[in-house]
XYZ file of C-alpha atoms in Angstrom:
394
model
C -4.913 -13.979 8.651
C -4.795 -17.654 7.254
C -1.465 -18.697 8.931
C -0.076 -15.172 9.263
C 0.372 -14.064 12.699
C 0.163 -10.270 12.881
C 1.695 -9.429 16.274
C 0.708 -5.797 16.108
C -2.659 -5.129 13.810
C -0.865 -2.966 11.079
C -0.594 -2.907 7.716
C 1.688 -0.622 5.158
C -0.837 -0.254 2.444
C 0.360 -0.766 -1.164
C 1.208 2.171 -3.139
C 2.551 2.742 -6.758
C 6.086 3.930 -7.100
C 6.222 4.341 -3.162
C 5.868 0.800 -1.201
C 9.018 -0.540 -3.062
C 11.958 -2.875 -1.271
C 13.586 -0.016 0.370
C 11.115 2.234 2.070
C 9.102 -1.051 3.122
C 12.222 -2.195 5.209
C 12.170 1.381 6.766
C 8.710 1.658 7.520
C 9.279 -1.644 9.434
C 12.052 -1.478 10.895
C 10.252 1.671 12.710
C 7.523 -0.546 13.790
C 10.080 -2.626 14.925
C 11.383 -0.291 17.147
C 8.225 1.027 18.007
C 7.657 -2.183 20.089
C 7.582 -2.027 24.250
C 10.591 -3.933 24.675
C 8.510 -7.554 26.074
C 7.451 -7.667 21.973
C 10.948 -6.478 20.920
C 12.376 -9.385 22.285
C 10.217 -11.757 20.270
C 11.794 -10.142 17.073
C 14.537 -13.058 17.633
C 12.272 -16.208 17.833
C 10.098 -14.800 14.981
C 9.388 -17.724 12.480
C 9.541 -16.396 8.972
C 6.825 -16.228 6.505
C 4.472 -16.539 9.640
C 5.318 -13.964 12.447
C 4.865 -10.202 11.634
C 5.436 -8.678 15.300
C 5.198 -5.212 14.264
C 2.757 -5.782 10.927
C 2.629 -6.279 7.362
C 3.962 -4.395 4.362
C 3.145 -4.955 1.501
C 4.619 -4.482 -2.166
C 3.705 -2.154 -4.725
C 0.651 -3.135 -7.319
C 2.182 -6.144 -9.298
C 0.347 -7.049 -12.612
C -0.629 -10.370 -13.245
C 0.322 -10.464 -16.811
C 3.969 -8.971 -16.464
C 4.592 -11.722 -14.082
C 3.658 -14.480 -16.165
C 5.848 -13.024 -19.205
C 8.584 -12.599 -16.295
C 9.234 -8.633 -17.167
C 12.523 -7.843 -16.194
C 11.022 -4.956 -14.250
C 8.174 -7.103 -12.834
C 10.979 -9.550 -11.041
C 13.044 -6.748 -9.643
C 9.705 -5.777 -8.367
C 8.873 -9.028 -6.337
C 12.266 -9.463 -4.991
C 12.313 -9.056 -1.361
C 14.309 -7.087 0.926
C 17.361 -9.370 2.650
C 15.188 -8.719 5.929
C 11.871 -9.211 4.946
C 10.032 -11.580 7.426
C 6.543 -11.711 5.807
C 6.999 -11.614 2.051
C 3.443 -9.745 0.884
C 2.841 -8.776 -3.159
C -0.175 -7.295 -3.837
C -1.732 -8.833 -7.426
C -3.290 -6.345 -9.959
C -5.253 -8.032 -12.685
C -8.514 -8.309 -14.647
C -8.435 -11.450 -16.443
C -9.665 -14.715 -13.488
C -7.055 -16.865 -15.496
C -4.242 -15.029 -15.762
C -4.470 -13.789 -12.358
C -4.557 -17.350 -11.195
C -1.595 -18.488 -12.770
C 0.110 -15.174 -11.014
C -0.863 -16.438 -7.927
C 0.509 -19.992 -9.041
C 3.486 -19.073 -9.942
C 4.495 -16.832 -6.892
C 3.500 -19.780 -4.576
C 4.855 -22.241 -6.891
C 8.164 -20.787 -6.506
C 7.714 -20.095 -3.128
C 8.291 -16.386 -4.042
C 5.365 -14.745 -1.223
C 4.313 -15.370 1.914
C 0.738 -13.348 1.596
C -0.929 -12.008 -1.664
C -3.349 -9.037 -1.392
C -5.864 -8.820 -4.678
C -6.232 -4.763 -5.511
C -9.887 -3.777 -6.056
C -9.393 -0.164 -4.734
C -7.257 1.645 -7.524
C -9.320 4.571 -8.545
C -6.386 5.971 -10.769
C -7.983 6.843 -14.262
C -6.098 4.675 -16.220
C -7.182 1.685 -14.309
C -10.817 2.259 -14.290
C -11.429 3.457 -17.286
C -10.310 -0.119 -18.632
C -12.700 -1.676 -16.337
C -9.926 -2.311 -13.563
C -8.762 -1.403 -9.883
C -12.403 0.245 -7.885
C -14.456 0.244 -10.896
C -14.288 -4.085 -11.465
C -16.319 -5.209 -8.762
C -19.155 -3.817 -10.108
C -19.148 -6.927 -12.311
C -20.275 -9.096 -10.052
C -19.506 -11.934 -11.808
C -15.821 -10.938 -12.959
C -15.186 -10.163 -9.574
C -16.493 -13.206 -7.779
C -13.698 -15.866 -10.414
C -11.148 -13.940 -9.910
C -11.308 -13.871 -6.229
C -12.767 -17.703 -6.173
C -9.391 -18.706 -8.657
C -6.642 -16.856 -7.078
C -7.556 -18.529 -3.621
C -8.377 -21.730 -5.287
C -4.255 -21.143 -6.738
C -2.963 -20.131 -3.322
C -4.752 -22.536 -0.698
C -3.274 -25.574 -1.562
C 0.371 -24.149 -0.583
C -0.818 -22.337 2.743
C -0.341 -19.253 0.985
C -3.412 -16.544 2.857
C -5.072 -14.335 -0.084
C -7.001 -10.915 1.159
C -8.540 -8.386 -1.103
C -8.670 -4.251 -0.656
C -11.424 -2.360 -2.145
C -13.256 0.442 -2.081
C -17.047 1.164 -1.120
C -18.162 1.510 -4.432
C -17.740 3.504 -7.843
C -19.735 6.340 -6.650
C -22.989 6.966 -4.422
C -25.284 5.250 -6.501
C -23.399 2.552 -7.632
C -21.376 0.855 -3.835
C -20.060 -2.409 -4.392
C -18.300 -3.385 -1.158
C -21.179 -5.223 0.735
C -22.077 -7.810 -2.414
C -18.262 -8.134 -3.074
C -17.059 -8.796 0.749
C -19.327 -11.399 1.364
C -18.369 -13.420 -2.315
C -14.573 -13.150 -1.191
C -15.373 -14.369 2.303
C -17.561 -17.227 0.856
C -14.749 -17.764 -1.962
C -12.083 -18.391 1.349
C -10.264 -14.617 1.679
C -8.547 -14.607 4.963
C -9.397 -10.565 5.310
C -10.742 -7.791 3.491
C -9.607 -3.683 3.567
C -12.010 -1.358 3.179
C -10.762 1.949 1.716
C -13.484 4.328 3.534
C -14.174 6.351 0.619
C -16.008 5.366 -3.564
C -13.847 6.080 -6.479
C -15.606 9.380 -7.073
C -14.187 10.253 -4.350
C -10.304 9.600 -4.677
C -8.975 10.507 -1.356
C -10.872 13.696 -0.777
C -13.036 14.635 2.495
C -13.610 12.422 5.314
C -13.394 8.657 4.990
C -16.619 7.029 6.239
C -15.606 4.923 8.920
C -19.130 4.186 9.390
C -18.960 1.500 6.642
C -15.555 -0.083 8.004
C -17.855 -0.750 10.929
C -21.243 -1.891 8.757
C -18.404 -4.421 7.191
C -16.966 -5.505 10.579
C -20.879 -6.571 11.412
C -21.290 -8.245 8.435
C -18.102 -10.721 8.182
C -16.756 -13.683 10.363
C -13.137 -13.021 8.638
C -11.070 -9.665 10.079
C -12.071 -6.624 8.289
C -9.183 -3.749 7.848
C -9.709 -0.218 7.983
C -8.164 2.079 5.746
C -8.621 5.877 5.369
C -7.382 8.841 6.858
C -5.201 7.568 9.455
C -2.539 10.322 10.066
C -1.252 9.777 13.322
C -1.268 6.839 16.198
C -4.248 8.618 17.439
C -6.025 8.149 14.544
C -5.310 4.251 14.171
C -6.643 3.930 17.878
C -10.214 5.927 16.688
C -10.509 3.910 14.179
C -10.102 0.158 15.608
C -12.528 2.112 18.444
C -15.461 3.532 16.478
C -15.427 0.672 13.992
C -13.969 -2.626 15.479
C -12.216 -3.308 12.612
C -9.204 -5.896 13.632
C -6.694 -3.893 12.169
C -5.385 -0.580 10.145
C -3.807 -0.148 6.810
C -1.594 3.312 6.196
C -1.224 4.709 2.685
C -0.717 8.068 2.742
C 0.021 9.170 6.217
C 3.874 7.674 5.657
C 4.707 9.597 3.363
C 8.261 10.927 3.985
C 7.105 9.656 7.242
C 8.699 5.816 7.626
C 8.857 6.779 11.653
C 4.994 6.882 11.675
C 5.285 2.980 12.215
C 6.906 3.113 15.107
C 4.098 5.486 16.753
C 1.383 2.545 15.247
C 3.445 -0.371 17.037
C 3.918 1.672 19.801
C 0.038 3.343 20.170
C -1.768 -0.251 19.294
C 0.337 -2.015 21.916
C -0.555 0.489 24.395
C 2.465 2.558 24.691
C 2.258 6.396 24.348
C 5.925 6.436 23.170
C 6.121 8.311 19.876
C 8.972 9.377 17.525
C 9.510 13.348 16.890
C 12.597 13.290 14.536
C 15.237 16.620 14.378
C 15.747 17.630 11.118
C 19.018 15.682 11.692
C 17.669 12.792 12.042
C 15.595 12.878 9.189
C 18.600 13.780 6.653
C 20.310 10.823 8.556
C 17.260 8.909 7.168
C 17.065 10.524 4.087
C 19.828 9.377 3.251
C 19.814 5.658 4.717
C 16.797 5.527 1.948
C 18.819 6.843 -1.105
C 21.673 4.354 -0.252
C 18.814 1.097 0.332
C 17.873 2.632 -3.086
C 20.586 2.582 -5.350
C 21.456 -1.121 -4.000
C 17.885 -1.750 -5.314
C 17.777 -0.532 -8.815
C 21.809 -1.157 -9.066
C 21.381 2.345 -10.536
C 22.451 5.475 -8.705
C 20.708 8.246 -11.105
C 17.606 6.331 -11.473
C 17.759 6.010 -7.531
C 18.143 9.674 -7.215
C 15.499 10.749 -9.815
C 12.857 8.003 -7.339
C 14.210 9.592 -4.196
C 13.229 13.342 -4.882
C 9.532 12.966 -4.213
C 10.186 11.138 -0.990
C 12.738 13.693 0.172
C 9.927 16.592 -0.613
C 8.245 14.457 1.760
C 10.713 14.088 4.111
C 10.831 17.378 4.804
C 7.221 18.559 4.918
C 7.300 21.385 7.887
C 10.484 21.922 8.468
C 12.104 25.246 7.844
C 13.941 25.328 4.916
C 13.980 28.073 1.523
C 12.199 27.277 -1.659
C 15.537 27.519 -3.968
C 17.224 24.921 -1.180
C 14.111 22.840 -1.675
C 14.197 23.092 -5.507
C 18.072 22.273 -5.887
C 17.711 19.071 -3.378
C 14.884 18.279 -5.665
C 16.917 18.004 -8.425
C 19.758 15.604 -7.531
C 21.441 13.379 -8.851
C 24.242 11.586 -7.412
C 24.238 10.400 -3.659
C 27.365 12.719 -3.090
C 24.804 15.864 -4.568
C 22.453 14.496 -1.923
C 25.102 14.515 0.759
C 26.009 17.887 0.187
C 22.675 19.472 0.286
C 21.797 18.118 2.898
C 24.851 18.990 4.867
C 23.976 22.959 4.397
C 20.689 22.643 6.077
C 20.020 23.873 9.802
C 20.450 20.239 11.281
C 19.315 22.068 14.747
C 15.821 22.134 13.825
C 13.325 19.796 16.126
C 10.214 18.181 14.898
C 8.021 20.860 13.737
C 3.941 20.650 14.135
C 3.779 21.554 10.731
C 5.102 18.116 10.001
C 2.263 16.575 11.602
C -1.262 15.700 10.211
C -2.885 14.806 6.557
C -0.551 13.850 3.681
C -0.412 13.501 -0.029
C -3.318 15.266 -2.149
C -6.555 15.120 -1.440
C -8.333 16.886 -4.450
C -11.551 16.561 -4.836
C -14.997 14.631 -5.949
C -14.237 13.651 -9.450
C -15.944 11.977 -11.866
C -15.128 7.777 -12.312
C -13.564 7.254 -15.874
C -15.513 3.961 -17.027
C -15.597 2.112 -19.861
C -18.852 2.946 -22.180
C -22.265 0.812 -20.850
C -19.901 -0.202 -17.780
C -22.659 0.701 -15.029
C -25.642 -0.557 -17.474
C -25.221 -4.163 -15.948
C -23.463 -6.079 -13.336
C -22.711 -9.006 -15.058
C -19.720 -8.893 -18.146
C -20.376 -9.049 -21.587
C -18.163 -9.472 -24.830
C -17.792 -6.012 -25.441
C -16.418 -5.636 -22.136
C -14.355 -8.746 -22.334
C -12.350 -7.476 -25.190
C -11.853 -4.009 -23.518
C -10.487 -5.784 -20.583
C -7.465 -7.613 -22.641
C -5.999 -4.391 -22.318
C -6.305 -3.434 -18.919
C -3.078 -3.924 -17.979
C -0.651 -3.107 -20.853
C -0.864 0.732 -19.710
C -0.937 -0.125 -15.970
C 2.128 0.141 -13.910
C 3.164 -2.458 -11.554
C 5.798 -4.194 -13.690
C-alpha cells in the first residue's frame, strides 16, 4: 500500500477504547511470532515505517479537530509504542479542511507512517451528526475530504486508505460511488466493512460485496467482517480475492489470534491454544504495558476490566470470581485474583468463535433531510461543526 510493505496481508482494525498503544504491541507481537521462522528472521532487517512482516495495526479513531488544538488526550493518543515499526493513526473528521491540516500536521512532524480515513463508524453519536457510515452519502463531502487529506499526505510519501461501510441501509449503499472517488482521488487501499449501518455488526457479513469491490478497483481492496478464526481469514481472501483482512472484533481478549493470521496466511497450520495460565501471564503483561501508558495505575485498571472479561471468555471460572476481578483496582488486586484461579485449565472451545455483540438491525440515527439529497447543503454544514465535539478519539 503506497510504500508500505505488508509482509503478511493483515490488518488490526481500529477500535474505540480498544486498539490503544498497549494491546496493539500485543496483538503484534503475536503475529510476530506467528511467523514460520524463514519470515521471523526478516523481523531484524525490517526497515521502519516501511516493512510490516506480520501486518498493520492501527490506532484508535483520532479526531481531526483535537489534533489541531493539540488535546492533551489527543497526543497521548498518537504516541507510539517504543516498538512500533509501522506507525498507523486512523483520522476521524467531517470538515475537508480541518481534516487536511490533521493529516498535515501528523506528516509534517513526521508523527505516522500510514493514515486510515474512518467512513465506517455506525455508533449513534457519529451518524446522527452526519459522521462515521452515514457521510459518504454526501457525495460531494466525501469526495474533498478524501481528495485533501491525500493531497496533505502525498507530498511526504505518507500512503492514505479509507474504511467504510456498504452503505447506510438497503436502500441507500454508498460503497461503490465512494470507492471509485477515493481510488481516483489517489487512496492506496480501501476496507470494506461487509455489512450497512443498519446493520451494526449483526448477521452475516456479505462477503459478496468485498468481492463486487475487488472487481471493480485497480488499488487492493480489504475485507473486513466476521473473521473469527485463521480459518475464516483464509475463506475470505478465497471467496472474495480481496488482498488482505482487517480484524475488529475477533481479538477481543484474544491478542494471540494474530499469531494464528500470520501463521494461517503464510501457510502454516500452527495455531496458539493458550492455558488459562498463560492467559493470566498475559493478562497481566497488558495491565503493566497499561499503566506505563496512561502513567496512571487506577485509570489503567478501570481500562483493563473489559479486556480481562474478554480474556477469559470460556474458561471455567464462578460469576462472584468474575465480578471481583472485574472490579480492580491496583495491579497488586489484579495479581492476586488472578493467582486464586485454576491455572491448570487448557484452552477451552468455548473460547473459540464470534466475539463482542452482535445485536441486531437497527435503525441509522441521521440528521433531519440527511437521505433527501446527496450533495451538502447549509443546513447540513452547520450541523456538521459539531460532529466531533461529542466524538471520542481525543
Amino acid at each position: 500500500m503506497g510504500r508500505l510493505r505488508l509482509g503478511t496481508p493483515l490488518v488490526l482494525a481500529p477500535m474505540a477504547g480498544v486498539t490503544n498503544a498497549p494491546f496493539r504491541r500485543l496483538c503484534r507481537e503475536a503475529g510476530e511470532q506467528g511467523l514460520p521462522s524463514h519470515l521471523r528472521a526478516s523481523l531484524d532487517t525490517a526497515q521502519p515505517g516501511i516493512d510490516a512482516p506480520a501486518g498493520l495495526y492501527v490506532s484508535e479513531m483520532i479526531t481531526s479537530r483535537a489534533l489541531i488544538e493539540e488535546t492533551p488526550e489527543t497526543m497521548r493518543m498518537i504516541t507510539p509504542d517504543p516498538t512500533e515499526r509501522v506507525r498507523s493513526i486512523q483520522l476521524y473528521g467531517v470538515d475537508p479542511a480541518t481534516m487536511a491540516r490533521a493529516a498535515a500536521i501528523l506528516c509534517e512532524r513526521d508523527l505516522v507512517d500510514h493514515i486510515d480515513m474512518n467512513f465506517g463508524c455506525p455508533v449513534p453519536k457519529v451518524t446522527r451528526k452526519g459522521g462515521g457510515s452515514a457521510l459518504p452519502w454526501k457525495s460531494d463531502l466525501f469526495n474533498a475530504i478524501v481528495q485533501q487529506v491525500v493531497a496533505a499526505a502525498k507530498p511526504y510519501g505518507v500512503p492514505v486508505t479509507v474504511k467504510m461501510r456498504i452503505g447506510i441501509d438497503d436502500e441507500h449503499i454508498t460503497f461503490k460511488d465512494a470507492a471509485l472517488a477515493a481510488q481516483d482521488a489517489g487512496i492506496d487501499a480501501v476496507a470494506l466493512h461487509a455489512r450497512t449501518a443498519a446493520e451494526h455488526y449483526s448477521g452475516q457479513a456479505h462477503w459478496d460485496q468485498i468481492a463486487t469491490l475487488v472487481q471493480m478497483l485497480e488499488i487492493p481492496v480489504l475485507g473486513n467482517g466476521d473473521v473469527f478464526e485463521a480459518e475464516d481469514a483464509l475463506a475470505m481472501m478465497d471467496q472474495t480475492g480481496c488482498a488482505g483482512v482487517v480484524v475488529g472484533r475477533g481479538c477481543q481478549g484474544r491478542p494471540w489470534l494474530f499469531h494464528d493470521l500470520a501463521a494461517a496466511l503464510n501457510g502454516s497450520e500452527d495455531r496458539f491454544r493458550p492455558t488459562l495460565a498463560q492467559v493470566a501471564e498475559l493478562i497481566l503483561c497488558h495491565a503493566e504495558l497499561m499503566i506505563e501508558n496512561f502513567a496512571d495505575e487506577f485509570r489503567a485498571m478501570r481500562e483493563m476490566r473489559k479486556h480481562i472479561g474478554w480474556y477469559l471468555r470460556g474458561y471455567q471460572i464462578g460469576g462472584p470470581t468474575r465480578g471481583d476481578l472485574n472490579r480492580v483496582s491496583s495491579l497488586a488486586e489484579l495479581q492476586e485474583r488472578l493467582a486464586a484461579l485454576d491455572l491448570s485449565q487448557g484452552y477451552p472451545q468455548a473460547a473459540q468463535g464470534r466475539r463482542g455483540r452482535a445485536g441486531g438491525v437497527k435503525r441509522p440515527h441521521l440528521p433531519d433531510g440527511w437521505l433527501d439529497s446527496r450533495e451538502i447543503d447549509e443546513a447540513a454544514r452547520e450541523l456538521l461543526k459539531g460532529a466531533e465535539l461529542d466524538t471520542s478519539g481525543g
